[in-house]
């Protein structure tokens, strides 16, 4: 898990005293800027009136005061914004999605994130009304940064598959809605401190269609070409044919990045990446294949795992 660099506890306390003094009674969206080397800003510690130079910017969102990670320390960057680590005074971590301009973080994205339980609040910067900031809980380290054994890689890949399958079945939704993620890749699958895998970044996500494959025409103006290898072929070049099958294709590439080269499960993962959507196995079948390999030689554990698969 990432950690904030405060220097020492006294420095942390002094920065928080300044932040609380300046932000406690102001509106959401108010930000105080850190002190830069070229443009130093002197703040006053309300405890003893000494001068404090902030190493972190602070912002108020949804009534909470959050410290933002230092310059250039981003969790991710994309076409519509960047994601920065933040921390509250109790040490809880957040991911702040900062749009390049107003509207880059869509209401549909916020609605889906809220429905699947990973939305904390949003605000528009008081000093820059074109900047919208969305606060999300920090859920873990991205799948592509995990280095584990063959057995552990199979378990992580299974948990990723199970998470996407639950999204497709409406089991992640508070309202039992089925969604297509539409942007599955290893950086959008994160592992928490307990080894659980979670989906993040619902920026391209859409409600699934009503047919058996959840087909939905979407994002036809998105500039997806063959260089975006993790997008299914039927979604590229303006075709925009998203479905459970296109999510399976992207998930297959994500699993390939985490599975050990020695894993016996690589053939079925390659099949998930078949160019023909109808040749891609269902995620239910993929889950069974993974569990059979993970629990080989222990029928009782396998039976228990299969029974718990959908819960």
PDB file of C-alpha atoms in Angstrom:
ATOM      1  CA  UNK A   1       0.000   0.000   0.000  1.00  0.00           C
ATOM      2  CA  UNK A   2       1.280   3.508  -0.761  1.00  0.00           C
ATOM      3  CA  UNK A   3       2.165   5.821   2.086  1.00  0.00           C
ATOM      4  CA  UNK A   4       2.249   9.585   2.422  1.00  0.00           C
ATOM      5  CA  UNK A   5       5.657  11.132   2.999  1.00  0.00           C
ATOM      6  CA  UNK A   6       5.134  13.614   5.833  1.00  0.00           C
ATOM      7  CA  UNK A   7       8.736  13.662   6.961  1.00  0.00           C
ATOM      8  CA  UNK A   8       7.924  13.220  10.643  1.00  0.00           C
ATOM      9  CA  UNK A   9       4.911  13.291  12.946  1.00  0.00           C
ATOM     10  CA  UNK A  10       5.414  16.897  14.062  1.00  0.00           C
ATOM     11  CA  UNK A  11       5.542  18.075  10.427  1.00  0.00           C
ATOM     12  CA  UNK A  12       2.348  16.126   9.719  1.00  0.00           C
ATOM     13  CA  UNK A  13       0.614  17.633  12.735  1.00  0.00           C
ATOM     14  CA  UNK A  14       1.631  21.177  11.841  1.00  0.00           C
ATOM     15  CA  UNK A  15       0.342  20.805   8.267  1.00  0.00           C
ATOM     16  CA  UNK A  16      -2.969  19.437   9.527  1.00  0.00           C
ATOM     17  CA  UNK A  17      -3.332  22.270  12.023  1.00  0.00           C
ATOM     18  CA  UNK A  18      -2.946  24.776   9.181  1.00  0.00           C
ATOM     19  CA  UNK A  19      -5.361  22.863   6.942  1.00  0.00           C
ATOM     20  CA  UNK A  20      -8.038  22.550   9.611  1.00  0.00           C
ATOM     21  CA  UNK A  21      -7.754  26.230  10.522  1.00  0.00           C
ATOM     22  CA  UNK A  22      -8.134  27.381   6.910  1.00  0.00           C
ATOM     23  CA  UNK A  23     -10.658  24.831   5.601  1.00  0.00           C
ATOM     24  CA  UNK A  24     -12.893  23.927   8.533  1.00  0.00           C
ATOM     25  CA  UNK A  25     -15.507  26.637   7.929  1.00  0.00           C
ATOM     26  CA  UNK A  26     -15.261  27.131   4.152  1.00  0.00           C
ATOM     27  CA  UNK A  27     -17.145  25.677   1.178  1.00  0.00           C
ATOM     28  CA  UNK A  28     -16.445  22.400  -0.577  1.00  0.00           C
ATOM     29  CA  UNK A  29     -14.027  22.901  -3.456  1.00  0.00           C
ATOM     30  CA  UNK A  30     -11.729  25.220  -1.516  1.00  0.00           C
ATOM     31  CA  UNK A  31      -8.080  24.266  -1.924  1.00  0.00           C
ATOM     32  CA  UNK A  32      -4.948  25.506  -0.189  1.00  0.00           C
ATOM     33  CA  UNK A  33      -1.769  25.033  -2.177  1.00  0.00           C
ATOM     34  CA  UNK A  34       1.477  23.528  -1.022  1.00  0.00           C
ATOM     35  CA  UNK A  35       4.604  25.651  -0.815  1.00  0.00           C
ATOM     36  CA  UNK A  36       6.718  25.373  -3.952  1.00  0.00           C
ATOM     37  CA  UNK A  37      10.453  25.899  -4.053  1.00  0.00           C
ATOM     38  CA  UNK A  38      10.179  28.618  -6.690  1.00  0.00           C
ATOM     39  CA  UNK A  39       7.011  30.129  -5.203  1.00  0.00           C
ATOM     40  CA  UNK A  40       7.151  29.613  -1.436  1.00  0.00           C
ATOM     41  CA  UNK A  41       3.944  30.224   0.495  1.00  0.00           C
ATOM     42  CA  UNK A  42       4.211  30.910   4.191  1.00  0.00           C
ATOM     43  CA  UNK A  43       1.343  29.653   6.337  1.00  0.00           C
ATOM     44  CA  UNK A  44       0.878  30.288  10.045  1.00  0.00           C
ATOM     45  CA  UNK A  45       0.552  27.511  12.602  1.00  0.00           C
ATOM     46  CA  UNK A  46      -2.493  28.461  14.712  1.00  0.00           C
ATOM     47  CA  UNK A  47      -0.926  26.811  17.770  1.00  0.00           C
ATOM     48  CA  UNK A  48       2.115  29.057  18.162  1.00  0.00           C
ATOM     49  CA  UNK A  49       2.026  31.448  15.164  1.00  0.00           C
ATOM     50  CA  UNK A  50       5.187  29.916  13.707  1.00  0.00           C
ATOM     51  CA  UNK A  51       5.715  29.763   9.933  1.00  0.00           C
ATOM     52  CA  UNK A  52       4.784  26.522   8.166  1.00  0.00           C
ATOM     53  CA  UNK A  53       5.624  25.559   4.583  1.00  0.00           C
ATOM     54  CA  UNK A  54       3.160  22.930   3.378  1.00  0.00           C
ATOM     55  CA  UNK A  55       4.558  19.921   1.529  1.00  0.00           C
ATOM     56  CA  UNK A  56       1.015  18.953   0.494  1.00  0.00           C
ATOM     57  CA  UNK A  57      -1.998  20.706  -0.943  1.00  0.00           C
ATOM     58  CA  UNK A  58      -5.311  20.253   0.882  1.00  0.00           C
ATOM     59  CA  UNK A  59      -8.856  20.297  -0.496  1.00  0.00           C
ATOM     60  CA  UNK A  60     -12.330  20.078   1.004  1.00  0.00           C
ATOM     61  CA  UNK A  61     -14.718  17.581  -0.589  1.00  0.00           C
ATOM     62  CA  UNK A  62     -18.106  16.531   0.757  1.00  0.00           C
ATOM     63  CA  UNK A  63     -17.301  18.143   4.087  1.00  0.00           C
ATOM     64  CA  UNK A  64     -13.998  16.241   4.425  1.00  0.00           C
ATOM     65  CA  UNK A  65     -10.547  17.814   4.410  1.00  0.00           C
ATOM     66  CA  UNK A  66      -8.089  15.743   2.399  1.00  0.00           C
ATOM     67  CA  UNK A  67      -4.330  16.052   1.947  1.00  0.00           C
ATOM     68  CA  UNK A  68      -3.167  15.464  -1.619  1.00  0.00           C
ATOM     69  CA  UNK A  69       0.010  13.592  -2.589  1.00  0.00           C
ATOM     70  CA  UNK A  70       2.999  15.687  -3.632  1.00  0.00           C
ATOM     71  CA  UNK A  71       3.887  17.035  -7.059  1.00  0.00           C
ATOM     72  CA  UNK A  72       3.816  14.469  -9.869  1.00  0.00           C
ATOM     73  CA  UNK A  73       2.663  11.613  -7.621  1.00  0.00           C
ATOM     74  CA  UNK A  74      -0.247  10.311  -9.648  1.00  0.00           C
ATOM     75  CA  UNK A  75      -1.932   6.920  -9.386  1.00  0.00           C
ATOM     76  CA  UNK A  76      -2.875   7.134 -13.049  1.00  0.00           C
ATOM     77  CA  UNK A  77      -3.458   9.411 -16.037  1.00  0.00           C
ATOM     78  CA  UNK A  78      -5.997   9.153 -18.836  1.00  0.00           C
ATOM     79  CA  UNK A  79      -7.565  11.064 -21.695  1.00  0.00           C
ATOM     80  CA  UNK A  80     -10.148  12.666 -19.422  1.00  0.00           C
ATOM     81  CA  UNK A  81      -8.150  13.313 -16.281  1.00  0.00           C
ATOM     82  CA  UNK A  82      -5.671  12.110 -13.726  1.00  0.00           C
ATOM     83  CA  UNK A  83      -5.928  10.261 -10.426  1.00  0.00           C
ATOM     84  CA  UNK A  84      -4.086  11.385  -7.314  1.00  0.00           C
ATOM     85  CA  UNK A  85      -3.674   9.758  -3.908  1.00  0.00           C
ATOM     86  CA  UNK A  86      -5.189  11.603  -0.933  1.00  0.00           C
ATOM     87  CA  UNK A  87      -5.371  11.010   2.806  1.00  0.00           C
ATOM     88  CA  UNK A  88      -7.616  12.237   5.625  1.00  0.00           C
ATOM     89  CA  UNK A  89      -6.347  13.150   9.079  1.00  0.00           C
ATOM     90  CA  UNK A  90      -7.075   9.640  10.394  1.00  0.00           C
ATOM     91  CA  UNK A  91      -4.840   8.144   7.688  1.00  0.00           C
ATOM     92  CA  UNK A  92      -7.573   6.710   5.453  1.00  0.00           C
ATOM     93  CA  UNK A  93      -6.552   6.760   1.801  1.00  0.00           C
ATOM     94  CA  UNK A  94      -8.598   8.064  -1.126  1.00  0.00           C
ATOM     95  CA  UNK A  95      -8.200   8.296  -4.890  1.00  0.00           C
ATOM     96  CA  UNK A  96      -9.064  11.727  -6.311  1.00  0.00           C
ATOM     97  CA  UNK A  97     -10.122  11.707  -9.957  1.00  0.00           C
ATOM     98  CA  UNK A  98      -9.422  15.160 -11.373  1.00  0.00           C
ATOM     99  CA  UNK A  99     -10.984  15.967 -14.747  1.00  0.00           C
ATOM    100  CA  UNK A 100      -9.084  18.108 -17.224  1.00  0.00           C
ATOM    101  CA  UNK A 101     -12.202  20.216 -17.700  1.00  0.00           C
ATOM    102  CA  UNK A 102     -15.787  20.371 -16.505  1.00  0.00           C
ATOM    103  CA  UNK A 103     -17.809  17.373 -17.697  1.00  0.00           C
ATOM    104  CA  UNK A 104     -14.858  15.017 -18.119  1.00  0.00           C
ATOM    105  CA  UNK A 105     -16.219  12.997 -15.196  1.00  0.00           C
ATOM    106  CA  UNK A 106     -19.708  12.116 -16.424  1.00  0.00           C
ATOM    107  CA  UNK A 107     -22.836  11.826 -14.324  1.00  0.00           C
ATOM    108  CA  UNK A 108     -23.239   8.251 -15.587  1.00  0.00           C
ATOM    109  CA  UNK A 109     -19.784   7.345 -14.257  1.00  0.00           C
ATOM    110  CA  UNK A 110     -20.609   8.896 -10.886  1.00  0.00           C
ATOM    111  CA  UNK A 111     -23.972   7.108 -10.804  1.00  0.00           C
ATOM    112  CA  UNK A 112     -22.444   3.700 -11.516  1.00  0.00           C
ATOM    113  CA  UNK A 113     -19.566   4.239  -9.065  1.00  0.00           C
ATOM    114  CA  UNK A 114     -22.102   5.178  -6.399  1.00  0.00           C
ATOM    115  CA  UNK A 115     -24.276   2.141  -7.201  1.00  0.00           C
ATOM    116  CA  UNK A 116     -21.330  -0.262  -6.833  1.00  0.00           C
ATOM    117  CA  UNK A 117     -20.249   1.412  -3.589  1.00  0.00           C
ATOM    118  CA  UNK A 118     -16.999   3.165  -4.527  1.00  0.00           C
ATOM    119  CA  UNK A 119     -18.121   6.815  -4.613  1.00  0.00           C
ATOM    120  CA  UNK A 120     -17.347   9.238  -1.804  1.00  0.00           C
ATOM    121  CA  UNK A 121     -18.227  12.699  -3.171  1.00  0.00           C
ATOM    122  CA  UNK A 122     -17.398  15.360  -5.744  1.00  0.00           C
ATOM    123  CA  UNK A 123     -16.729  19.064  -5.912  1.00  0.00           C
ATOM    124  CA  UNK A 124     -15.759  21.814  -8.343  1.00  0.00           C
ATOM    125  CA  UNK A 125     -12.649  23.771  -7.471  1.00  0.00           C
ATOM    126  CA  UNK A 126     -13.493  27.236  -6.142  1.00  0.00           C
ATOM    127  CA  UNK A 127     -10.306  28.713  -7.634  1.00  0.00           C
ATOM    128  CA  UNK A 128     -10.718  26.884 -10.955  1.00  0.00           C
ATOM    129  CA  UNK A 129     -14.394  26.147 -11.821  1.00  0.00           C
ATOM    130  CA  UNK A 130     -13.339  24.084 -14.863  1.00  0.00           C
ATOM    131  CA  UNK A 131     -11.727  21.495 -12.582  1.00  0.00           C
ATOM    132  CA  UNK A 132     -14.020  18.845 -11.149  1.00  0.00           C
ATOM    133  CA  UNK A 133     -12.688  16.523  -8.440  1.00  0.00           C
ATOM    134  CA  UNK A 134     -14.304  13.205  -7.541  1.00  0.00           C
ATOM    135  CA  UNK A 135     -13.349  11.455  -4.308  1.00  0.00           C
ATOM    136  CA  UNK A 136     -13.247   7.645  -4.296  1.00  0.00           C
ATOM    137  CA  UNK A 137     -11.989   5.235  -1.647  1.00  0.00           C
ATOM    138  CA  UNK A 138      -8.491   3.957  -2.365  1.00  0.00           C
ATOM    139  CA  UNK A 139      -8.972   0.230  -2.929  1.00  0.00           C
ATOM    140  CA  UNK A 140      -5.513  -1.205  -3.542  1.00  0.00           C
ATOM    141  CA  UNK A 141      -2.510  -1.820  -5.782  1.00  0.00           C
ATOM    142  CA  UNK A 142      -3.107  -2.499  -9.479  1.00  0.00           C
ATOM    143  CA  UNK A 143      -2.937  -6.098 -10.639  1.00  0.00           C
ATOM    144  CA  UNK A 144       0.010  -5.488 -12.976  1.00  0.00           C
ATOM    145  CA  UNK A 145       2.214  -4.431 -10.039  1.00  0.00           C
ATOM    146  CA  UNK A 146       1.771  -7.656  -8.073  1.00  0.00           C
ATOM    147  CA  UNK A 147       4.560 -10.244  -8.116  1.00  0.00           C
ATOM    148  CA  UNK A 148       3.510 -13.629  -6.734  1.00  0.00           C
ATOM    149  CA  UNK A 149       4.014 -17.382  -7.163  1.00  0.00           C
ATOM    150  CA  UNK A 150       2.240 -19.466  -9.829  1.00  0.00           C
ATOM    151  CA  UNK A 151      -0.404 -20.628  -7.343  1.00  0.00           C
ATOM    152  CA  UNK A 152      -0.987 -17.115  -6.007  1.00  0.00           C
ATOM    153  CA  UNK A 153      -1.210 -15.690  -9.536  1.00  0.00           C
ATOM    154  CA  UNK A 154      -3.961 -18.191 -10.357  1.00  0.00           C
ATOM    155  CA  UNK A 155      -5.895 -17.214  -7.258  1.00  0.00           C
ATOM    156  CA  UNK A 156      -5.600 -13.479  -8.051  1.00  0.00           C
ATOM    157  CA  UNK A 157      -6.691 -14.069 -11.646  1.00  0.00           C
ATOM    158  CA  UNK A 158      -9.675 -16.102 -10.418  1.00  0.00           C
ATOM    159  CA  UNK A 159     -10.685 -13.298  -8.059  1.00  0.00           C
ATOM    160  CA  UNK A 160     -10.489 -10.816 -10.935  1.00  0.00           C
ATOM    161  CA  UNK A 161     -12.689 -13.077 -13.081  1.00  0.00           C
ATOM    162  CA  UNK A 162     -15.152 -13.503 -10.237  1.00  0.00           C
ATOM    163  CA  UNK A 163     -15.342  -9.736  -9.680  1.00  0.00           C
ATOM    164  CA  UNK A 164     -16.186  -9.064 -13.342  1.00  0.00           C
ATOM    165  CA  UNK A 165     -18.691 -11.922 -13.394  1.00  0.00           C
ATOM    166  CA  UNK A 166     -20.402 -10.444 -10.335  1.00  0.00           C
ATOM    167  CA  UNK A 167     -20.568  -7.070 -12.103  1.00  0.00           C
ATOM    168  CA  UNK A 168     -22.258  -8.768 -15.077  1.00  0.00           C
ATOM    169  CA  UNK A 169     -24.751 -10.527 -12.796  1.00  0.00           C
ATOM    170  CA  UNK A 170     -25.690  -7.356 -10.918  1.00  0.00           C
ATOM    171  CA  UNK A 171     -24.115  -8.585  -7.695  1.00  0.00           C
ATOM    172  CA  UNK A 172     -21.872  -5.543  -7.228  1.00  0.00           C
ATOM    173  CA  UNK A 173     -24.830  -3.186  -7.635  1.00  0.00           C
ATOM    174  CA  UNK A 174     -26.924  -1.971  -4.726  1.00  0.00           C
ATOM    175  CA  UNK A 175     -29.874  -1.970  -7.131  1.00  0.00           C
ATOM    176  CA  UNK A 176     -28.991  -5.336  -8.744  1.00  0.00           C
ATOM    177  CA  UNK A 177     -28.201  -3.627 -12.061  1.00  0.00           C
ATOM    178  CA  UNK A 178     -25.995  -5.410 -14.577  1.00  0.00           C
ATOM    179  CA  UNK A 179     -23.136  -3.391 -16.069  1.00  0.00           C
ATOM    180  CA  UNK A 180     -20.468  -3.652 -18.733  1.00  0.00           C
ATOM    181  CA  UNK A 181     -17.193  -2.206 -17.498  1.00  0.00           C
ATOM    182  CA  UNK A 182     -15.913  -1.538 -21.046  1.00  0.00           C
ATOM    183  CA  UNK A 183     -12.393  -0.617 -19.912  1.00  0.00           C
ATOM    184  CA  UNK A 184     -11.007  -3.701 -18.189  1.00  0.00           C
ATOM    185  CA  UNK A 185      -7.225  -3.776 -17.971  1.00  0.00           C
ATOM    186  CA  UNK A 186      -4.750  -4.717 -15.279  1.00  0.00           C
ATOM    187  CA  UNK A 187      -4.445  -1.143 -13.866  1.00  0.00           C
ATOM    188  CA  UNK A 188      -8.249  -1.089 -13.395  1.00  0.00           C
ATOM    189  CA  UNK A 189      -8.180  -4.252 -11.268  1.00  0.00           C
ATOM    190  CA  UNK A 190      -6.682  -3.631  -7.845  1.00  0.00           C
ATOM    191  CA  UNK A 191      -5.694  -5.878  -4.950  1.00  0.00           C
ATOM    192  CA  UNK A 192      -6.388  -4.753  -1.377  1.00  0.00           C
ATOM    193  CA  UNK A 193      -4.416  -5.617   1.768  1.00  0.00           C
ATOM    194  CA  UNK A 194      -6.532  -8.764   2.231  1.00  0.00           C
ATOM    195  CA  UNK A 195      -5.873 -10.056  -1.292  1.00  0.00           C
ATOM    196  CA  UNK A 196      -9.343  -9.187  -2.594  1.00  0.00           C
ATOM    197  CA  UNK A 197      -9.561  -7.948  -6.185  1.00  0.00           C
ATOM    198  CA  UNK A 198     -11.736  -4.933  -6.977  1.00  0.00           C
ATOM    199  CA  UNK A 199     -12.718  -3.155 -10.193  1.00  0.00           C
ATOM    200  CA  UNK A 200     -12.051   0.574 -10.415  1.00  0.00           C
ATOM    201  CA  UNK A 201     -12.521   3.365 -12.985  1.00  0.00           C
ATOM    202  CA  UNK A 202     -16.061   3.175 -14.327  1.00  0.00           C
ATOM    203  CA  UNK A 203     -15.453   6.041 -16.770  1.00  0.00           C
ATOM    204  CA  UNK A 204     -16.562   4.021 -19.820  1.00  0.00           C
ATOM    205  CA  UNK A 205     -18.999   1.705 -18.043  1.00  0.00           C
ATOM    206  CA  UNK A 206     -22.577   1.349 -19.254  1.00  0.00           C
ATOM    207  CA  UNK A 207     -25.682  -0.595 -18.239  1.00  0.00           C
ATOM    208  CA  UNK A 208     -25.733  -3.988 -19.945  1.00  0.00           C
ATOM    209  CA  UNK A 209     -28.222  -4.595 -22.717  1.00  0.00           C
ATOM    210  CA  UNK A 210     -31.204  -6.894 -22.343  1.00  0.00           C
ATOM    211  CA  UNK A 211     -30.052  -9.776 -24.544  1.00  0.00           C
ATOM    212  CA  UNK A 212     -28.170 -12.828 -23.305  1.00  0.00           C
ATOM    213  CA  UNK A 213     -24.796 -11.255 -24.098  1.00  0.00           C
ATOM    214  CA  UNK A 214     -25.638  -7.840 -22.640  1.00  0.00           C
ATOM    215  CA  UNK A 215     -24.930  -6.258 -26.040  1.00  0.00           C
ATOM    216  CA  UNK A 216     -24.891  -2.451 -26.142  1.00  0.00           C
ATOM    217  CA  UNK A 217     -23.820  -0.056 -28.890  1.00  0.00           C
ATOM    218  CA  UNK A 218     -21.669   2.601 -27.231  1.00  0.00           C
ATOM    219  CA  UNK A 219     -18.583   4.828 -27.480  1.00  0.00           C
ATOM    220  CA  UNK A 220     -18.642   4.891 -31.280  1.00  0.00           C
ATOM    221  CA  UNK A 221     -16.653   8.154 -31.216  1.00  0.00           C
ATOM    222  CA  UNK A 222     -13.973   6.729 -28.977  1.00  0.00           C
ATOM    223  CA  UNK A 223     -10.646   6.569 -30.784  1.00  0.00           C
ATOM    224  CA  UNK A 224      -9.971   2.850 -30.272  1.00  0.00           C
ATOM    225  CA  UNK A 225      -7.615   1.225 -32.787  1.00  0.00           C
ATOM    226  CA  UNK A 226      -5.589  -1.995 -33.013  1.00  0.00           C
ATOM    227  CA  UNK A 227      -2.922  -0.463 -30.780  1.00  0.00           C
ATOM    228  CA  UNK A 228      -5.468  -0.655 -27.955  1.00  0.00           C
ATOM    229  CA  UNK A 229      -4.979  -4.420 -27.902  1.00  0.00           C
ATOM    230  CA  UNK A 230      -7.021  -5.037 -24.746  1.00  0.00           C
ATOM    231  CA  UNK A 231     -10.203  -3.703 -26.397  1.00  0.00           C
ATOM    232  CA  UNK A 232     -12.095  -6.457 -28.252  1.00  0.00           C
ATOM    233  CA  UNK A 233     -11.897  -6.216 -32.069  1.00  0.00           C
ATOM    234  CA  UNK A 234     -15.668  -5.651 -32.332  1.00  0.00           C
ATOM    235  CA  UNK A 235     -15.347  -2.467 -30.258  1.00  0.00           C
ATOM    236  CA  UNK A 236     -12.575  -0.832 -32.306  1.00  0.00           C
ATOM    237  CA  UNK A 237     -12.700   1.719 -35.139  1.00  0.00           C
ATOM    238  CA  UNK A 238     -16.107   3.063 -34.184  1.00  0.00           C
ATOM    239  CA  UNK A 239     -17.887  -0.303 -34.187  1.00  0.00           C
ATOM    240  CA  UNK A 240     -18.696   0.092 -30.486  1.00  0.00           C
ATOM    241  CA  UNK A 241     -20.181  -3.392 -30.041  1.00  0.00           C
ATOM    242  CA  UNK A 242     -19.746  -3.799 -26.276  1.00  0.00           C
ATOM    243  CA  UNK A 243     -21.036  -6.870 -24.434  1.00  0.00           C
ATOM    244  CA  UNK A 244     -20.181  -9.395 -21.746  1.00  0.00           C
ATOM    245  CA  UNK A 245     -18.037 -11.012 -24.446  1.00  0.00           C
ATOM    246  CA  UNK A 246     -16.018  -7.829 -25.052  1.00  0.00           C
ATOM    247  CA  UNK A 247     -15.407  -7.532 -21.311  1.00  0.00           C
ATOM    248  CA  UNK A 248     -14.266 -11.182 -21.341  1.00  0.00           C
ATOM    249  CA  UNK A 249     -11.738 -10.367 -24.069  1.00  0.00           C
ATOM    250  CA  UNK A 250     -10.272  -7.465 -22.077  1.00  0.00           C
ATOM    251  CA  UNK A 251     -10.269  -9.518 -18.888  1.00  0.00           C
ATOM    252  CA  UNK A 252      -8.339 -12.251 -20.665  1.00  0.00           C
ATOM    253  CA  UNK A 253      -5.532  -9.812 -21.461  1.00  0.00           C
ATOM    254  CA  UNK A 254      -5.493  -8.627 -17.848  1.00  0.00           C
ATOM    255  CA  UNK A 255      -5.222 -12.240 -16.622  1.00  0.00           C
ATOM    256  CA  UNK A 256      -2.408 -12.948 -19.075  1.00  0.00           C
ATOM    257  CA  UNK A 257      -0.418 -10.149 -17.463  1.00  0.00           C
ATOM    258  CA  UNK A 258      -0.662 -11.678 -13.984  1.00  0.00           C
ATOM    259  CA  UNK A 259      -0.594 -15.457 -14.622  1.00  0.00           C
ATOM    260  CA  UNK A 260       2.740 -17.213 -14.341  1.00  0.00           C
ATOM    261  CA  UNK A 261       4.157 -18.615 -17.586  1.00  0.00           C
ATOM    262  CA  UNK A 262       4.029 -22.034 -15.895  1.00  0.00           C
ATOM    263  CA  UNK A 263       0.312 -21.921 -15.185  1.00  0.00           C
ATOM    264  CA  UNK A 264      -1.858 -24.643 -16.743  1.00  0.00           C
ATOM    265  CA  UNK A 265      -4.644 -22.052 -17.047  1.00  0.00           C
ATOM    266  CA  UNK A 266      -2.996 -19.979 -19.760  1.00  0.00           C
ATOM    267  CA  UNK A 267      -4.770 -21.876 -22.617  1.00  0.00           C
ATOM    268  CA  UNK A 268      -8.282 -20.979 -21.396  1.00  0.00           C
ATOM    269  CA  UNK A 269      -7.157 -17.395 -20.775  1.00  0.00           C
ATOM    270  CA  UNK A 270      -5.884 -17.225 -24.361  1.00  0.00           C
ATOM    271  CA  UNK A 271      -9.308 -18.489 -25.469  1.00  0.00           C
ATOM    272  CA  UNK A 272     -10.892 -15.558 -23.637  1.00  0.00           C
ATOM    273  CA  UNK A 273      -8.939 -13.347 -26.070  1.00  0.00           C
ATOM    274  CA  UNK A 274     -10.246 -15.035 -29.218  1.00  0.00           C
ATOM    275  CA  UNK A 275     -11.037 -12.543 -31.997  1.00  0.00           C
ATOM    276  CA  UNK A 276     -14.408 -14.253 -32.513  1.00  0.00           C
ATOM    277  CA  UNK A 277     -16.752 -13.285 -29.646  1.00  0.00           C
ATOM    278  CA  UNK A 278     -18.678 -16.558 -29.931  1.00  0.00           C
ATOM    279  CA  UNK A 279     -15.500 -18.553 -29.327  1.00  0.00           C
ATOM    280  CA  UNK A 280     -14.821 -16.877 -26.001  1.00  0.00           C
ATOM    281  CA  UNK A 281     -15.881 -19.040 -23.046  1.00  0.00           C
ATOM    282  CA  UNK A 282     -18.436 -17.764 -20.549  1.00  0.00           C
ATOM    283  CA  UNK A 283     -17.014 -16.448 -17.298  1.00  0.00           C
ATOM    284  CA  UNK A 284     -18.977 -19.142 -15.446  1.00  0.00           C
ATOM    285  CA  UNK A 285     -17.014 -21.785 -17.362  1.00  0.00           C
ATOM    286  CA  UNK A 286     -13.726 -19.948 -16.812  1.00  0.00           C
ATOM    287  CA  UNK A 287     -14.390 -19.788 -13.067  1.00  0.00           C
ATOM    288  CA  UNK A 288     -14.975 -23.558 -12.922  1.00  0.00           C
ATOM    289  CA  UNK A 289     -11.743 -24.204 -14.865  1.00  0.00           C
ATOM    290  CA  UNK A 290      -9.771 -22.001 -12.477  1.00  0.00           C
ATOM    291  CA  UNK A 291     -11.253 -23.583  -9.357  1.00  0.00           C
ATOM    292  CA  UNK A 292     -10.607 -27.088 -10.674  1.00  0.00           C
ATOM    293  CA  UNK A 293      -6.930 -26.203 -11.149  1.00  0.00           C
ATOM    294  CA  UNK A 294      -6.560 -24.272  -7.884  1.00  0.00           C
ATOM    295  CA  UNK A 295      -8.154 -27.087  -5.824  1.00  0.00           C
ATOM    296  CA  UNK A 296      -6.902 -30.084  -7.783  1.00  0.00           C
ATOM    297  CA  UNK A 297      -6.435 -33.077  -5.527  1.00  0.00           C
ATOM    298  CA  UNK A 298      -8.911 -31.815  -2.940  1.00  0.00           C
ATOM    299  CA  UNK A 299     -12.481 -32.566  -3.952  1.00  0.00           C
ATOM    300  CA  UNK A 300     -14.001 -31.219  -0.729  1.00  0.00           C
ATOM    301  CA  UNK A 301     -12.314 -27.828  -1.111  1.00  0.00           C
ATOM    302  CA  UNK A 302     -13.397 -27.736  -4.747  1.00  0.00           C
ATOM    303  CA  UNK A 303     -17.028 -28.437  -3.831  1.00  0.00           C
ATOM    304  CA  UNK A 304     -16.972 -25.676  -1.213  1.00  0.00           C
ATOM    305  CA  UNK A 305     -15.358 -23.222  -3.623  1.00  0.00           C
ATOM    306  CA  UNK A 306     -17.923 -23.961  -6.332  1.00  0.00           C
ATOM    307  CA  UNK A 307     -20.773 -23.507  -3.838  1.00  0.00           C
ATOM    308  CA  UNK A 308     -19.347 -20.157  -2.716  1.00  0.00           C
ATOM    309  CA  UNK A 309     -18.603 -18.946  -6.227  1.00  0.00           C
ATOM    310  CA  UNK A 310     -21.752 -16.869  -6.639  1.00  0.00           C
ATOM    311  CA  UNK A 311     -22.024 -15.611  -3.063  1.00  0.00           C
TER     312      UNK A 311
END
